[in-house]
Amino acid sequence: MVHFSIHTLQFAVEIIATFAFALSGLIASMRKRMDLVGLCIVSGVSAFGGGTLRDILLDRRPFFWVSHSAWLWVLILTCILAMFFMRERHLTFTEKAIQIPDALGLGLFTALGTQIALDLNMPAIVAALMGVMTAVFGGVLRDICCNEIPKAFNDHQPYALLAFLDAWIVISLSAMGLQEWFVLSLAASITTILRGLAIQFKWQLPHHSHIKKN
Amino acid sequence: MVHFSIHTLQFAVEIIATFAFALSGLIASMRKRMDLVGLCIVSGVSAFGGGTLRDILLDRRPFFWVSHSAWLWVLILTCILAMFFMRERHLTFTEKAIQIPDALGLGLFTALGTQIALDLNMPAIVAALMGVMTAVFGGVLRDICCNEIPKAFNDHQPYALLAFLDAWIVISLSAMGLQEWFVLSLAASITTILRGLAIQFKWQLPHHSHIKKN
Amino acid sequence: MVHFSIHTLQFAVEIIATFAFALSGLIASMRKRMDLVGLCIVSGVSAFGGGTLRDILLDRRPFFWVSHSAWLWVLILTCILAMFFMRERHLTFTEKAIQIPDALGLGLFTALGTQIALDLNMPAIVAALMGVMTAVFGGVLRDICCNEIPKAFNDHQPYALLAFLDAWIVISLSAMGLQEWFVLSLAASITTILRGLAIQFKWQLPHHSHIKKN
């Protein structure tokens, strides 16, 4: 019973977060005045790029978007609708609105990615890397497609670092032999809350100011 | 008999189109004043990048350029010759000259890529995506290597969209149980002709003008 | 006995060269004012990107950084230390200091990559390409992450070209049936020495000056 509702909840979070990741790509590609093709590909890369790269590295098949290919239709439809109805002034609003679902995705996808790598007997640090990659590399590939330095590398916000922390919570709790659904829920929740606090209070990574001075 | 000549024709189109894809990379890299190494790699990526990415995603081996490795020599030789004999004024001319073989490649490689994915029992939308990727992602990787936003994402020409149509023709006709050579020929021909018309009459994708106004 | 010391030597060179590759990524990311996350990822990509791409293409597992995952900790620690203690004026100095270990890496990693592909019965030109990729593509991915045209493509220095030569020495000597350790040592040494000479005497690839004139 608990199990059922947890799974339903996890599924709901996955859908909402994947959608938020896709919207981040949609916004970035619209800002670059791309056409429908660019909108679809950049949104798709943002939504599925991280998990796909993880699966290539871990040699896992099928990819999420192959076994749940209906998502690709949702993505295409969203991009078509956005092209017709989204205006400049909607972009900033949407960007704000997706911060919370994006934080949910950061927490959950990192935890899931780490768990997947642990199940394949990867070393802990590799599992952590795979978790971080799942949540962060969609955005990295999005920014490369948009010809920008990836925001994850230089916006000084604690995003990948929170993912890294999330991964280590999963690794530690799993090592204690706790149940998977409990580990995932706890790690994902902590990370989502921390990310929310980071946004609210504008936490910044320490600047390496040394590099600016001599 | 029919079979033989169709296969010969397909082979000839493949050679001509691969060469056109490679030349598009050669032109782009020469415009960026790259050296011989850049010329070779960017041309190679343009020619083989799409198919290679498709094969990585579908977990297929060997790649085209492994089983037909003589092509790599042709590529290197072409780049060396280009470095010595190609001048600025040749670039625009070459760019025009490869539009028709490039349209042949768009039609054929999309159809082939879609067919390959269908044979692996991929869902239709995934097969369509693989077809589009085969024809379009060589150019995407080329533009990323040249530090540009991929043209396929923002030049508002119907290129990837025609590939998408091509893929669906293949999927529909295959579902009807028609013979493979007939399906491929028909879909590729329609797409090549449409692409020719698009070039001739300068068809444009609808601009999402909303994003410019408020 | 000879075997033992050769293996120890090879291992030492691998460590030093991997470290040099990582430092090249560290320098590039610090120049772009990236944060700790960017430093770690770009350094990691520079160090392991070439070998990882080769292994994906050859469908080999596990990756180097999975079977030797302690390296990832070394990398993270190095980046943290660099963030605190490295100043602008150290960057140029470090860049000079890593030229020799980088040349060692160029020689050894190309030879190893070529050997790996030959052992998998790849055609000679494909093996050569895999060798070049092992040594060169870490830097290519590093520059793409930094939103630059890859230096390997347009700095007119004989780097990838020396790797290509290195690969052919390995291929030729292996075809003669010489022992693997001898082939690797000889090819790597020749390439490292040539690279040293290229740096010392500022060798340049021929400019395709045609492209500048009309």
XYZ file of C-alpha atoms in Angstrom:
642
model
C 0.000 0.000 0.000
C 2.754 2.388 1.014
C 4.694 0.993 -1.883
C 1.938 1.734 -4.339
C 1.497 5.349 -3.351
C 5.251 5.938 -3.288
C 5.536 4.627 -6.829
C 2.645 6.775 -7.987
C 4.242 9.793 -6.347
C 7.620 9.011 -7.922
C 5.994 8.678 -11.326
C 4.207 12.010 -10.913
C 7.443 13.742 -9.901
C 9.264 12.210 -12.882
C 6.650 13.533 -15.305
C 6.588 17.011 -13.816
C 10.382 17.239 -13.646
C 10.977 15.913 -17.164
C 8.543 18.525 -18.376
C 10.407 21.238 -16.466
C 13.727 20.105 -17.990
C 12.151 20.205 -21.474
C 10.794 23.707 -20.839
C 14.267 24.929 -19.873
C 15.426 23.824 -23.331
C 12.422 25.413 -24.960
C 13.153 28.750 -23.289
C 16.855 28.638 -24.193
C 16.134 27.792 -27.840
C 13.422 30.471 -28.173
C 15.829 33.051 -26.767
C 18.239 32.078 -29.568
C 15.413 32.577 -32.141
C 15.620 28.961 -33.274
C 12.997 27.454 -35.559
C 10.649 24.565 -34.728
C 13.363 21.992 -35.405
C 15.744 23.687 -32.983
C 12.984 24.024 -30.381
C 12.175 20.298 -30.533
C 15.765 19.049 -30.518
C 17.049 21.382 -27.795
C 14.008 20.630 -25.597
C 14.487 16.907 -26.171
C 18.194 17.099 -25.383
C 17.450 19.039 -22.171
C 14.839 16.536 -21.050
C 16.529 13.269 -22.004
C 20.219 14.115 -22.626
C 21.451 13.450 -19.101
C 19.814 10.066 -18.707
C 20.791 9.045 -22.241
C 24.459 9.897 -21.725
C 24.407 7.963 -18.435
C 22.882 4.955 -20.172
C 25.456 5.100 -23.005
C 28.273 5.168 -20.442
C 26.713 2.328 -18.423
C 25.819 0.456 -21.636
C 22.142 0.240 -20.626
C 19.287 -0.164 -23.109
C 16.547 0.696 -23.836
C 16.707 4.419 -23.205
C 13.837 6.063 -21.328
C 12.534 7.760 -24.488
C 12.553 4.442 -26.370
C 10.530 2.521 -23.785
C 8.281 5.531 -23.139
C 8.228 6.892 -26.676
C 4.874 8.640 -26.194
C 6.917 11.316 -24.411
C 8.474 12.296 -27.721
C 5.006 13.209 -29.012
C 4.279 15.266 -25.905
C 7.564 17.070 -26.493
C 6.849 17.816 -30.147
C 3.316 19.009 -29.369
C 4.596 21.245 -26.572
C 7.120 22.838 -28.916
C 4.500 23.437 -31.624
C 2.135 25.025 -29.104
C 4.954 27.118 -27.655
C 5.867 28.387 -31.123
C 2.368 29.662 -31.663
C 1.402 30.920 -28.230
C 4.556 31.797 -26.331
C 5.691 35.382 -26.375
C 8.853 37.052 -25.155
C 7.213 38.176 -21.920
C 6.188 34.582 -21.141
C 9.766 33.362 -21.114
C 10.922 34.987 -17.887
C 7.694 33.992 -16.192
C 8.071 30.370 -17.330
C 11.693 30.356 -16.224
C 10.590 31.299 -12.706
C 7.694 28.858 -12.707
C 9.875 25.860 -13.546
C 12.335 26.425 -10.702
C 10.378 24.235 -8.306
C 9.690 21.300 -10.660
C 13.312 21.592 -11.777
C 14.404 21.264 -8.130
C 12.201 18.167 -7.841
C 13.955 16.738 -10.904
C 17.393 17.567 -9.522
C 16.594 15.610 -6.366
C 14.862 12.635 -7.927
C 16.872 12.071 -11.112
C 20.192 12.277 -9.283
C 18.973 9.745 -6.714
C 17.625 7.430 -9.445
C 20.792 7.708 -11.547
C 22.987 6.928 -8.548
C 20.807 3.952 -7.628
C 21.000 2.574 -11.179
C 24.804 2.751 -11.164
C 24.996 1.137 -7.698
C 22.776 -1.712 -8.919
C 25.362 -2.281 -11.671
C 28.091 -2.551 -8.994
C 29.832 0.650 -9.978
C 32.313 2.104 -7.446
C 30.737 4.761 -5.194
C 32.430 7.759 -6.805
C 31.399 6.544 -10.274
C 27.806 6.060 -9.061
C 27.858 9.614 -7.691
C 29.144 10.897 -11.031
C 26.390 9.038 -12.886
C 23.777 10.519 -10.560
C 25.086 14.044 -11.096
C 25.283 13.449 -14.849
C 21.644 12.293 -15.006
C 20.387 15.547 -13.533
C 22.946 17.998 -14.885
C 24.089 16.925 -18.385
C 20.794 17.618 -20.143
C 21.408 21.267 -19.327
C 25.072 21.029 -20.338
C 24.170 19.630 -23.780
C 21.388 22.245 -24.090
C 23.900 25.056 -23.558
C 26.408 23.516 -25.992
C 23.630 23.355 -28.641
C 22.927 27.029 -27.917
C 26.634 27.882 -28.318
C 27.038 28.983 -24.695
C 29.395 27.910 -21.921
C 27.249 25.510 -19.862
C 25.588 27.384 -17.002
C 26.290 24.419 -14.706
C 30.018 25.216 -15.093
C 30.041 28.907 -14.340
C 26.892 30.278 -12.736
C 28.279 29.737 -9.221
C 24.962 28.321 -8.002
C 24.941 25.159 -5.912
C 23.244 22.879 -8.455
C 25.636 20.078 -9.466
C 27.098 20.276 -5.966
C 23.685 19.563 -4.416
C 23.335 16.677 -6.865
C 26.702 15.375 -5.648
C 25.504 15.580 -2.048
C 22.248 13.835 -3.053
C 24.260 10.995 -4.600
C 26.292 10.491 -1.423
C 23.143 10.367 0.703
C 21.867 7.581 -1.571
C 25.219 5.775 -1.422
C 25.474 6.016 2.385
C 21.886 4.994 3.115
C 22.066 2.137 0.591
C 25.235 0.886 2.255
C 23.267 0.762 5.530
C 20.870 -1.657 3.861
C 17.804 0.607 4.033
C 14.945 0.032 1.636
C 15.303 1.551 -1.811
C 12.065 3.568 -1.826
C 12.975 5.100 1.524
C 16.509 5.976 0.400
C 15.301 7.575 -2.829
C 12.527 9.555 -1.135
C 14.737 10.876 1.639
C 17.681 11.825 -0.579
C 15.466 13.425 -3.211
C 13.495 15.399 -0.612
C 16.583 16.748 1.151
C 18.094 17.840 -2.162
C 14.899 19.466 -3.393
C 14.540 21.398 -0.144
C 18.188 22.507 -0.191
C 17.801 23.622 -3.808
C 14.685 25.556 -2.839
C 16.632 27.275 -0.041
C 19.511 27.987 -2.423
C 17.116 29.728 -4.822
C 15.266 31.580 -2.062
C 18.387 32.877 -0.326
C 20.546 33.156 -3.456
C 23.335 30.926 -2.116
C 26.519 31.202 -4.143
C 29.551 28.945 -4.485
C 32.724 30.618 -3.210
C 34.235 32.660 -6.035
C 37.839 31.816 -6.736
C 38.662 35.472 -6.543
C 42.370 34.623 -6.598
C 42.144 34.097 -10.305
C 41.046 37.649 -10.834
C 43.746 39.307 -8.768
C 47.359 38.573 -9.391
C 17.554 -8.023 -62.190
C 15.537 -5.064 -60.965
C 17.002 -5.814 -57.573
C 20.541 -5.632 -58.875
C 20.167 -2.290 -60.579
C 18.332 -0.797 -57.600
C 21.185 -1.824 -55.313
C 23.760 -0.389 -57.686
C 21.788 2.840 -57.863
C 21.466 2.988 -54.072
C 25.202 2.430 -53.707
C 25.962 5.200 -56.203
C 23.643 7.626 -54.389
C 25.242 6.732 -51.043
C 28.723 7.482 -52.378
C 27.715 10.764 -53.983
C 25.755 11.915 -50.928
C 28.432 10.949 -48.394
C 30.867 12.937 -50.471
C 28.509 15.925 -50.471
C 28.154 15.725 -46.672
C 31.953 15.594 -46.338
C 32.335 18.616 -48.614
C 29.914 20.605 -46.449
C 32.279 19.992 -43.528
C 35.275 20.872 -45.656
C 33.731 24.195 -46.637
C 32.738 25.045 -43.054
C 36.199 24.222 -41.688
C 38.004 26.153 -44.430
C 35.818 29.181 -43.708
C 37.036 28.963 -40.099
C 40.680 28.861 -41.342
C 41.278 25.465 -39.748
C 44.428 23.481 -40.505
C 44.602 20.065 -42.193
C 43.657 18.276 -38.970
C 40.538 20.385 -38.546
C 39.612 19.912 -42.207
C 39.843 16.128 -41.939
C 38.007 15.788 -38.631
C 35.195 18.238 -39.421
C 34.681 16.663 -42.871
C 34.655 13.209 -41.313
C 32.211 14.258 -38.622
C 29.911 15.810 -41.257
C 29.994 12.683 -43.416
C 29.753 9.978 -40.752
C 28.591 11.740 -37.553
C 24.859 11.240 -38.058
C 25.052 7.537 -38.809
C 27.574 6.959 -36.043
C 25.434 8.655 -33.411
C 22.422 6.611 -34.597
C 24.447 3.404 -34.316
C 25.686 4.312 -30.817
C 22.096 4.947 -29.694
C 20.871 1.720 -31.323
C 23.960 -0.154 -30.077
C 24.826 -1.328 -33.605
C 28.321 -2.306 -34.703
C 30.355 -2.100 -36.862
C 30.013 1.516 -37.938
C 29.890 2.314 -41.646
C 33.417 3.778 -41.605
C 34.777 0.658 -39.896
C 33.342 -1.832 -42.388
C 34.110 0.509 -45.319
C 37.326 1.976 -43.975
C 38.657 2.827 -47.433
C 36.336 5.830 -47.221
C 38.548 7.333 -44.530
C 41.418 7.414 -47.026
C 39.217 9.084 -49.635
C 38.295 11.667 -47.019
C 41.883 12.395 -46.028
C 43.000 12.639 -49.659
C 40.122 14.984 -50.471
C 41.088 17.265 -47.590
C 44.749 17.323 -48.620
C 43.824 18.158 -52.212
C 41.367 20.818 -51.037
C 44.039 22.427 -48.887
C 46.316 22.836 -51.876
C 43.870 23.638 -54.638
C 40.778 25.190 -53.105
C 40.551 28.939 -53.004
C 38.102 31.270 -51.344
C 36.144 31.812 -54.542
C 35.675 28.049 -54.947
C 33.825 27.732 -51.655
C 30.586 29.449 -52.619
C 30.596 27.611 -55.934
C 31.093 24.243 -54.199
C 28.403 25.069 -51.682
C 25.924 25.548 -54.543
C 27.141 22.466 -56.395
C 26.595 20.131 -53.443
C 22.968 21.150 -52.870
C 21.631 18.444 -55.184
C 23.797 15.543 -53.915
C 23.052 16.777 -50.382
C 19.304 16.548 -51.166
C 19.886 12.995 -52.412
C 21.601 12.204 -49.112
C 18.794 13.775 -47.103
C 16.264 11.534 -48.831
C 18.249 8.300 -48.827
C 20.008 8.401 -45.457
C 16.815 9.331 -43.604
C 14.974 6.454 -45.257
C 17.818 4.018 -44.536
C 18.148 5.171 -40.915
C 14.423 4.807 -40.342
C 14.428 1.348 -41.909
C 17.322 0.223 -39.706
C 15.490 1.322 -36.557
C 12.256 -0.338 -37.693
C 14.157 -3.589 -38.293
C 15.279 -3.373 -34.644
C 11.607 -3.099 -33.587
C 11.868 0.473 -32.403
C 8.570 2.361 -31.898
C 7.586 4.433 -34.941
C 8.416 7.834 -33.440
C 11.845 6.580 -32.336
C 12.467 5.167 -35.829
C 11.531 8.547 -37.302
C 13.919 10.269 -34.898
C 16.731 7.881 -35.864
C 16.074 8.573 -39.546
C 16.189 12.321 -39.028
C 19.320 11.972 -36.906
C 21.118 9.970 -39.597
C 20.693 12.731 -42.143
C 20.841 15.802 -39.917
C 23.264 15.217 -37.005
C 26.432 15.152 -39.095
C 25.705 18.805 -39.835
C 24.818 19.514 -36.207
C 28.141 18.109 -34.963
C 29.946 19.977 -37.777
C 28.498 23.282 -36.588
C 29.293 22.522 -32.930
C 32.931 21.819 -33.940
C 32.928 25.166 -35.765
C 31.568 26.914 -32.658
C 28.295 27.924 -34.326
C 24.659 27.325 -33.430
C 23.701 24.373 -35.665
C 22.147 25.646 -38.900
C 19.587 22.844 -38.718
C 18.193 24.537 -35.586
C 17.809 28.091 -36.822
C 18.054 28.571 -40.574
C 14.271 28.206 -40.968
C 14.695 25.976 -44.013
C 12.640 22.793 -44.283
C 15.477 20.297 -43.941
C 14.989 18.219 -40.786
C 11.245 18.617 -41.305
C 11.480 17.021 -44.751
C 13.546 14.249 -43.175
C 10.763 13.756 -40.630
C 8.208 13.486 -43.454
C 10.529 11.053 -45.264
C 10.681 8.872 -42.152
C 6.895 8.724 -41.867
C 6.546 7.731 -45.516
C 8.933 4.841 -44.818
C 7.038 3.881 -41.659
C 3.619 3.995 -43.360
C 4.643 2.106 -46.481
C 6.531 -0.506 -44.444
C 3.442 -1.017 -42.295
C 1.548 -1.777 -45.513
C 3.987 -4.623 -46.122
C 5.480 -3.195 -49.318
C 8.915 -4.331 -50.421
C 11.863 -2.612 -48.804
C 13.595 -1.452 -52.000
C 10.343 0.095 -53.214
C 9.682 1.863 -49.917
C 13.192 3.266 -49.729
C 13.211 4.428 -53.350
C 9.839 6.119 -53.149
C 10.418 7.866 -49.823
C 13.907 9.000 -50.790
C 12.753 10.288 -54.185
C 9.830 12.271 -52.764
C 12.072 13.863 -50.137
C 14.818 14.709 -52.609
C 12.301 16.337 -54.953
C 10.687 18.310 -52.112
C 14.099 19.463 -50.948
C 14.910 20.519 -54.500
C 11.685 22.523 -54.632
C 12.429 24.036 -51.213
C 15.807 25.243 -52.478
C 14.434 26.446 -55.811
C 11.528 28.400 -54.348
C 13.237 29.350 -51.082
C 10.567 27.808 -48.856
C 10.818 28.959 -45.248
C 9.486 27.530 -42.004
C 6.997 29.876 -40.335
C 8.884 32.360 -38.182
C 7.688 32.450 -34.606
C 7.381 36.188 -34.894
C 5.611 36.294 -31.524
C 8.910 35.943 -29.792
C 10.161 39.133 -31.330
C 7.164 41.302 -30.483
C 5.832 41.458 -27.001
C 62.643 -8.452 -15.306
C 62.762 -6.171 -18.337
C 59.033 -6.659 -18.553
C 58.490 -5.556 -14.996
C 60.429 -2.334 -15.270
C 58.815 -1.503 -18.616
C 55.374 -1.899 -17.068
C 56.332 0.224 -14.091
C 57.684 2.871 -16.423
C 54.535 2.775 -18.567
C 52.381 3.138 -15.477
C 54.420 6.114 -14.283
C 54.142 7.796 -17.681
C 50.381 7.177 -17.762
C 49.924 8.831 -14.364
C 52.057 11.827 -15.208
C 50.434 12.308 -18.614
C 46.860 11.920 -17.362
C 47.656 14.534 -14.777
C 49.028 16.854 -17.465
C 45.873 16.392 -19.560
C 43.727 17.187 -16.499
C 45.784 20.312 -15.781
C 45.216 21.551 -19.349
C 41.479 21.395 -18.630
C 41.953 23.078 -15.285
C 43.828 25.973 -16.903
C 41.252 26.370 -19.670
C 38.316 26.359 -17.231
C 40.008 28.806 -14.833
C 40.661 31.161 -17.737
C 36.910 31.083 -18.428
C 36.231 31.958 -14.746
C 34.280 28.734 -14.195
C 33.270 27.616 -10.725
C 34.382 24.430 -8.933
C 31.869 22.312 -10.856
C 33.175 23.571 -14.194
C 36.774 23.058 -13.079
C 36.127 19.426 -12.119
C 34.102 18.498 -15.194
C 36.339 20.213 -17.749
C 39.466 18.720 -16.129
C 37.850 15.290 -16.100
C 36.762 15.584 -19.719
C 40.299 16.642 -20.721
C 41.876 13.745 -18.871
C 39.464 10.937 -19.727
C 37.386 12.196 -22.673
C 39.593 10.831 -25.460
C 39.870 7.326 -24.039
C 36.183 7.243 -23.131
C 35.050 8.239 -26.631
C 37.377 5.586 -28.087
C 35.900 2.968 -25.763
C 32.323 3.978 -26.640
C 33.126 3.663 -30.359
C 34.881 0.312 -29.836
C 32.164 -0.816 -27.398
C 34.717 -1.552 -24.665
C 33.924 -1.591 -20.967
C 34.833 -0.792 -18.236
C 36.211 2.682 -18.865
C 39.587 3.599 -17.356
C 37.963 5.879 -14.770
C 35.569 3.115 -13.702
C 38.230 0.486 -13.107
C 40.601 3.070 -11.585
C 37.991 5.212 -9.894
C 40.424 6.534 -7.281
C 41.599 8.870 -10.055
C 38.314 10.735 -9.858
C 39.109 11.636 -6.244
C 42.582 12.828 -7.234
C 40.952 14.977 -9.894
C 38.403 16.519 -7.519
C 41.061 17.196 -4.890
C 43.344 18.798 -7.466
C 40.541 21.104 -8.598
C 39.688 22.121 -5.031
C 43.336 22.865 -4.260
C 43.696 24.774 -7.523
C 40.673 26.915 -6.692
C 42.213 27.990 -3.433
C 45.874 28.302 -4.319
C 46.160 28.960 -8.038
C 46.479 32.518 -9.170
C 46.391 34.093 -12.600
C 50.185 34.285 -12.809
C 50.452 30.542 -12.116
C 48.428 29.639 -15.202
C 50.992 30.549 -17.867
C 53.719 28.911 -15.822
C 51.692 25.701 -15.434
C 50.872 25.726 -19.121
C 54.586 25.715 -19.923
C 55.377 23.109 -17.287
C 52.882 20.584 -18.630
C 54.210 20.653 -22.204
C 56.652 17.812 -21.557
C 54.270 15.472 -19.667
C 51.659 16.321 -22.302
C 54.122 15.215 -25.005
C 54.651 11.964 -23.075
C 50.890 11.466 -23.054
C 50.616 12.207 -26.769
C 53.159 9.499 -27.519
C 51.947 6.854 -25.091
C 48.145 7.229 -25.281
C 48.151 7.250 -29.085
C 50.261 4.095 -29.145
C 48.056 2.399 -26.532
C 44.831 3.424 -28.291
C 46.112 2.122 -31.618
C 47.194 -1.153 -30.029
C 43.777 -1.622 -28.397
C 42.006 -1.153 -31.736
C 44.432 -3.528 -33.508
C 43.766 -6.165 -30.835
C 40.074 -5.864 -31.725
C 40.926 -6.544 -35.387
C 40.051 -3.072 -36.592
C 41.348 -2.080 -40.053
C 44.647 -0.164 -39.911
C 43.206 3.265 -40.736
C 40.497 2.832 -38.087
C 43.135 1.796 -35.532
C 45.132 4.909 -36.415
C 42.028 7.046 -35.977
C 41.328 5.457 -32.569
C 44.911 6.155 -31.509
C 44.685 9.799 -32.552
C 41.305 10.121 -30.867
C 42.632 8.745 -27.564
C 45.272 11.448 -27.335
C 43.504 14.344 -29.031
C 39.757 14.236 -28.262
C 40.039 15.056 -24.568
C 41.336 18.442 -25.681
C 38.641 18.739 -28.364
C 35.846 18.143 -25.827
C 37.575 20.515 -23.385
C 37.502 23.309 -25.969
C 33.864 22.597 -26.889
C 32.946 22.851 -23.178
C 34.798 26.183 -23.086
C 32.875 27.386 -26.159
C 35.999 27.635 -28.334
C 36.918 26.134 -31.693
C 39.112 23.141 -30.706
C 42.782 24.144 -30.738
C 43.632 20.790 -32.312
C 41.722 21.935 -35.409
C 43.255 25.332 -35.994
C 46.468 26.034 -34.093
C 48.613 24.773 -36.989
C 50.887 22.854 -34.613
C 51.871 19.279 -35.469
C 49.990 17.549 -32.643
C 47.288 15.271 -34.099
C 49.567 14.756 -37.104
C 52.348 13.416 -34.849
C 49.753 11.177 -33.212
C 48.821 9.907 -36.672
C 52.493 9.139 -37.388
C 52.769 7.446 -33.983
C 49.801 5.227 -34.853
C 51.378 4.140 -38.133
C 54.652 3.253 -36.417
C 52.658 1.010 -34.063
C 50.728 -0.517 -36.969
C 53.872 -1.172 -39.059
C 55.958 -2.616 -36.228
C 53.051 -4.772 -35.011
C 52.634 -6.138 -38.544
C 56.300 -7.182 -38.394
C 55.455 -9.308 -35.366
C 57.614 -7.407 -32.902
C 56.838 -7.609 -29.203
C 54.127 -5.301 -27.919
C 56.167 -3.604 -25.177
C 58.934 -2.857 -27.676
C 56.518 -1.456 -30.262
C 54.776 0.768 -27.717
C 58.025 2.055 -26.212
C 59.612 2.846 -29.556
C 56.561 4.536 -31.095
C 55.816 6.540 -27.953
C 59.444 7.661 -27.580
C 59.759 8.789 -31.200
C 56.512 10.765 -30.971
C 57.403 12.374 -27.670
C 60.790 13.430 -29.020
C 59.268 14.813 -32.235
C 56.695 16.731 -30.193
C 59.488 18.111 -28.033
C 61.333 19.258 -31.170
C 58.107 20.756 -32.561
C 57.684 22.817 -29.391
C 61.342 23.802 -29.215
C 61.629 24.890 -32.843
C 58.036 26.089 -33.220
C 57.250 23.834 -36.191
C 54.082 24.833 -38.006
C 51.779 22.982 -40.356
C 51.714 24.563 -43.822
C 49.123 27.336 -43.852
C 46.583 26.985 -46.597
C 47.251 30.544 -47.597
C 45.179 30.055 -50.741
C 42.061 30.416 -48.720
C 43.043 33.883 -47.627
C 43.889 35.242 -51.048
C 41.438 34.960 -53.855
